[in-house]
CSV table of C-alpha atoms in Angstrom, one decimal:
chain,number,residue,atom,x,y,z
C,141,UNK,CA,-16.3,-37.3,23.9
C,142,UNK,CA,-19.8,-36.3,23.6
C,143,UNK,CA,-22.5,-38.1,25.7
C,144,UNK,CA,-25.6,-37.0,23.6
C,145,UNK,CA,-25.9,-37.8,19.3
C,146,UNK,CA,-25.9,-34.7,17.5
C,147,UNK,CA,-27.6,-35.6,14.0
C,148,UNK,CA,-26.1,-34.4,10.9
C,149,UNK,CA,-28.0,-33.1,7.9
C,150,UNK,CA,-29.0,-35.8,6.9
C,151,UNK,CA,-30.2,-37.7,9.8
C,152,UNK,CA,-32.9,-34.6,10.3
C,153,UNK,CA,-36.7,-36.1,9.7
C,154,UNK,CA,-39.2,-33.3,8.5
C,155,UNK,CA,-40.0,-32.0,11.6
C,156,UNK,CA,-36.9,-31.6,12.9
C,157,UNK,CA,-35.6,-29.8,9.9
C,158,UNK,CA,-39.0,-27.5,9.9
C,159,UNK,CA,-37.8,-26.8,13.3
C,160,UNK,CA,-34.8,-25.8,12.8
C,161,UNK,CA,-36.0,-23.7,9.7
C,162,UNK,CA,-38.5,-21.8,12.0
C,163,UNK,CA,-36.0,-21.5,14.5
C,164,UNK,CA,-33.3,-19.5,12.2
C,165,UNK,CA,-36.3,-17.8,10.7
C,166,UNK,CA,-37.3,-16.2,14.0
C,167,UNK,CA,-34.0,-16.1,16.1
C,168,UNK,CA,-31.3,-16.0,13.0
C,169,UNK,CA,-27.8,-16.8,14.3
C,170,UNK,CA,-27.1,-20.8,12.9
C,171,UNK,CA,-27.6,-24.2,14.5
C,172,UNK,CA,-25.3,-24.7,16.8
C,173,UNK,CA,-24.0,-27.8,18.2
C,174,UNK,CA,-26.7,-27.6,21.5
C,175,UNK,CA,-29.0,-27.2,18.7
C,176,UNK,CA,-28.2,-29.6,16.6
C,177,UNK,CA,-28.0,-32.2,19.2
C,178,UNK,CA,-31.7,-31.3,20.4
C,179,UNK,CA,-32.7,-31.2,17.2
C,180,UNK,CA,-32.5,-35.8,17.5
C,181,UNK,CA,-35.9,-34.9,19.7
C,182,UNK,CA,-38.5,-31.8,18.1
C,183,UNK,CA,-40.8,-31.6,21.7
C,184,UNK,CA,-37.3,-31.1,23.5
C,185,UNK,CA,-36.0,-29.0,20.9
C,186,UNK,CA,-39.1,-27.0,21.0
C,187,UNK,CA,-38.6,-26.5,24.7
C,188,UNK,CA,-35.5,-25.5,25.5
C,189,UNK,CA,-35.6,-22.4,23.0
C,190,UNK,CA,-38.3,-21.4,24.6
C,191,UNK,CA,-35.5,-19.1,26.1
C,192,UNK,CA,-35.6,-17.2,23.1
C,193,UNK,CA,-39.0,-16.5,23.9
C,194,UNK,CA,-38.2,-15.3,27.3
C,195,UNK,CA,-35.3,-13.4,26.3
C,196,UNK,CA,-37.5,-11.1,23.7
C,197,UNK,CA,-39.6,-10.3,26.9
C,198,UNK,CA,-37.0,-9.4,29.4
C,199,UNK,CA,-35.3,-6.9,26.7
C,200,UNK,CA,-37.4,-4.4,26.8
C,201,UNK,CA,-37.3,-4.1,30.8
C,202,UNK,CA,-33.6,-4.9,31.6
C,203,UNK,CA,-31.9,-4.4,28.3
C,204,UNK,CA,-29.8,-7.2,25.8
C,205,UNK,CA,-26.5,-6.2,27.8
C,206,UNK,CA,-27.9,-7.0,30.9
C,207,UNK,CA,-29.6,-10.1,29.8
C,208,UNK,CA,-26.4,-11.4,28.3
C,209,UNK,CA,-25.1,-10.8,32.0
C,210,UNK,CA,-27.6,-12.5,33.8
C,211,UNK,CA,-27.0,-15.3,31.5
C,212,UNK,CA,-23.2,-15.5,31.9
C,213,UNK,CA,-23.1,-14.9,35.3
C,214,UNK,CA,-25.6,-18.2,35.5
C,215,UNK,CA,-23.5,-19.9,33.0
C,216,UNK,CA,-19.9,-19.3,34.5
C,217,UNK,CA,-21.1,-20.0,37.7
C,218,UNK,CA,-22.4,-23.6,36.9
C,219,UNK,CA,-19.1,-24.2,34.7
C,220,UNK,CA,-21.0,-24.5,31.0
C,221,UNK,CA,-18.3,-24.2,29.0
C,222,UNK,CA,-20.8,-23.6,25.6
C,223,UNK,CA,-22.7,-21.3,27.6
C,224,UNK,CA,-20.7,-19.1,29.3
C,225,UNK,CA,-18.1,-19.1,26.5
C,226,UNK,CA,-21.2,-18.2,24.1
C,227,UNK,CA,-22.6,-15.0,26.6
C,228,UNK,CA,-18.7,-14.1,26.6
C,229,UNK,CA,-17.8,-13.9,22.9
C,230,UNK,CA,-21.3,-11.9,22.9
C,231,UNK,CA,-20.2,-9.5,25.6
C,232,UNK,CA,-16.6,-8.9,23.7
C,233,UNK,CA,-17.9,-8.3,20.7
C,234,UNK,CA,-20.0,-5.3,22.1
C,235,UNK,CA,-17.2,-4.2,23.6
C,236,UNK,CA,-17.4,-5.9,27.3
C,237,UNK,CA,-14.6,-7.3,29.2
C,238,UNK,CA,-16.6,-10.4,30.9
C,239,UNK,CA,-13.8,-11.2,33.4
C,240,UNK,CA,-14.2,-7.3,34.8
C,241,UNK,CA,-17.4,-5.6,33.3
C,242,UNK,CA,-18.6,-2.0,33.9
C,243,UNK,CA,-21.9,-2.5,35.2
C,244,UNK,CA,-25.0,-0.8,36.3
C,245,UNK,CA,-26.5,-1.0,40.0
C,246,UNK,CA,-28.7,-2.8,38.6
C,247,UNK,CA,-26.7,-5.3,36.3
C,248,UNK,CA,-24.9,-5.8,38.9
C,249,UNK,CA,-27.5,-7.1,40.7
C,250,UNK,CA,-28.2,-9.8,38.1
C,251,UNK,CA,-24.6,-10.6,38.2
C,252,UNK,CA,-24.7,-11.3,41.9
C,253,UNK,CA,-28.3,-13.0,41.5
C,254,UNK,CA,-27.3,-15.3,38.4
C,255,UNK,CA,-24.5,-16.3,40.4
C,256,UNK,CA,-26.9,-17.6,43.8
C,257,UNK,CA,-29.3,-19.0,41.3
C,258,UNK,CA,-26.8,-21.3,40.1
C,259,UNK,CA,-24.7,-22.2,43.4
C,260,UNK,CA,-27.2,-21.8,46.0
C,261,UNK,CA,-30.7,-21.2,44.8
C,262,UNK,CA,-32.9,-21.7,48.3
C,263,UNK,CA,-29.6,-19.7,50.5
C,264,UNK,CA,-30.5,-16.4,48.7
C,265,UNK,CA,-30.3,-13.9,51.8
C,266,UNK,CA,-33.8,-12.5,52.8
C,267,UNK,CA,-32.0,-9.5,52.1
C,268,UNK,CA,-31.1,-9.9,49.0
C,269,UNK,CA,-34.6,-10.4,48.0
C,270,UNK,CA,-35.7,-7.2,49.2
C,271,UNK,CA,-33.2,-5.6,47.0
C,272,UNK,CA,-34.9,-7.5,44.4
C,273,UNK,CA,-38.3,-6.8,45.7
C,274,UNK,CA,-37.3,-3.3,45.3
C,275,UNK,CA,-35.8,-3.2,41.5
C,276,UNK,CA,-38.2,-5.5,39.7
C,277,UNK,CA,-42.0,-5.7,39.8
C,278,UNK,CA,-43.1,-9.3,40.7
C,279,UNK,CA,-44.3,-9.9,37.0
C,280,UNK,CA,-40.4,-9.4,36.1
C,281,UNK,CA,-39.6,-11.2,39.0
C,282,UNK,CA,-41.7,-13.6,37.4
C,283,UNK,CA,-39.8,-13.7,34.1
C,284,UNK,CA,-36.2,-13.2,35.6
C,285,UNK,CA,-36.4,-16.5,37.6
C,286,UNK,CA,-38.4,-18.3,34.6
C,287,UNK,CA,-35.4,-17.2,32.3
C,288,UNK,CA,-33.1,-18.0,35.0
C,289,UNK,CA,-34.2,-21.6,35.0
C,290,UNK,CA,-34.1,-22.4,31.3
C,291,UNK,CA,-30.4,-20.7,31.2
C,292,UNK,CA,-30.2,-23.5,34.2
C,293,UNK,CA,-31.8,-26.3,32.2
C,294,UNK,CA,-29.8,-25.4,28.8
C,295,UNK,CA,-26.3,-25.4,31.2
C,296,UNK,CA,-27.2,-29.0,32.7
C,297,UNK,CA,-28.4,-30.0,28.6
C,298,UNK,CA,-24.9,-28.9,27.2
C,299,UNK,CA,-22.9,-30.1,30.4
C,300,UNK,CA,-24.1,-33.6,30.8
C,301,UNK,CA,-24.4,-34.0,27.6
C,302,UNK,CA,-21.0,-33.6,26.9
C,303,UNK,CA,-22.3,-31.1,24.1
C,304,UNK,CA,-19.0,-29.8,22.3
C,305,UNK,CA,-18.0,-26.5,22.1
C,306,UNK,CA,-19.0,-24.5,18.9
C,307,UNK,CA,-15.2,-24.1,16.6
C,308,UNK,CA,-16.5,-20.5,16.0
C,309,UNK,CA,-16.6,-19.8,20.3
C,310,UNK,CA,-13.0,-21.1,20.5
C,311,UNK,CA,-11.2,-17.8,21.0
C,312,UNK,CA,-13.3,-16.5,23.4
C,313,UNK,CA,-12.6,-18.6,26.4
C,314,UNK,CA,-11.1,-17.9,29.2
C,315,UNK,CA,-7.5,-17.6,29.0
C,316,UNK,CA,-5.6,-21.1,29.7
C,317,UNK,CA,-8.9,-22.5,29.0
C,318,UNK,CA,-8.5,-24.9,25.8
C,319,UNK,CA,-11.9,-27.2,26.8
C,320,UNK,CA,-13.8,-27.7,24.2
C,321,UNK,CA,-16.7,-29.8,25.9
């Protein structure tokens, strides 16, 4: 059962339907259920997808495959069933096999990394870091852990929430997995 209220239609005041309109406008895609339920506040609404605005800026560096990485690896690894199910349907529908991915060096240091972030953020290896040190300048550094803690934040906001799982994510869980918050 869901913690948070997500408002209908009809329970949307101006702004919050402005929001939305501006959000769909810019990003496309639909109002999902996170969405929906953030859209019951505009100011935290307005802050969480401030990932999208992250995400357009890490694209042209890393690429969309390996943002959609970073963000699952994050996501599985913290358990968000909305998140990590919506980064997999994402990565199998571009072909991907999330559960065993062909990956570059360099994705596959996201992979690792998104992982740490989200089980042991201050027990990254000094050695790890110089690997990162070495494959992204510190202004992507910058972005990379920035992005990395929204993708943290939106995680905690579907998982406590109790946020239910989008109908049109359902066949891309995990297999066995029939959660649906």
């Amino acid at each position: 059962m869901t913690f948070l209220p997500m408002s209908e239609d009809s329970e949307l005041d101006a702004t919050a339907i402005a929001a939305a309109e501006r959000q769909l406008e810019l990003h496309g895609g639909r109002i999902t259920n996170m969405k929906r339920t953030l859209l019951g506040h505009v100011p935290s609404f307005d802050a969480y997808m401030e990932w999208y605005t992250l995400k357009d800026e890490l694209e042209p560096y890393i690429g969309e495959r390996a943002v959609s990485l970073f963000s699952y690896a994050i996501s599985d690894a913290n358990e968000c069933l909305v998140c990590s199910v919506f980064f997999r349907r994402i990565l199998i529908e571009n072909g991907d096999d999330p559960d065993n991915p062909q990956v570059t060096e360099t994705e596959q240091l996201l992979l690792d990394w998104g992982r740490m972030i989200a089980t042991d953020p201050v027990g990254i290896p000094a050695e790890f870091r110089a690997r990162l040190e070495q494959a992204f300048s510190p202004k992507l550094r910058i972005i990379l852990v920035a992005f990395a803690g929204l993708m943290v934040a939106t995680n905690l906001f579907n998982s406590v929430g109790r946020v239910p799982l989008d109908e049109v994510l359902y066949d891309f869980r995990k297999p066995g997995d029939d959660r649906t918050e």
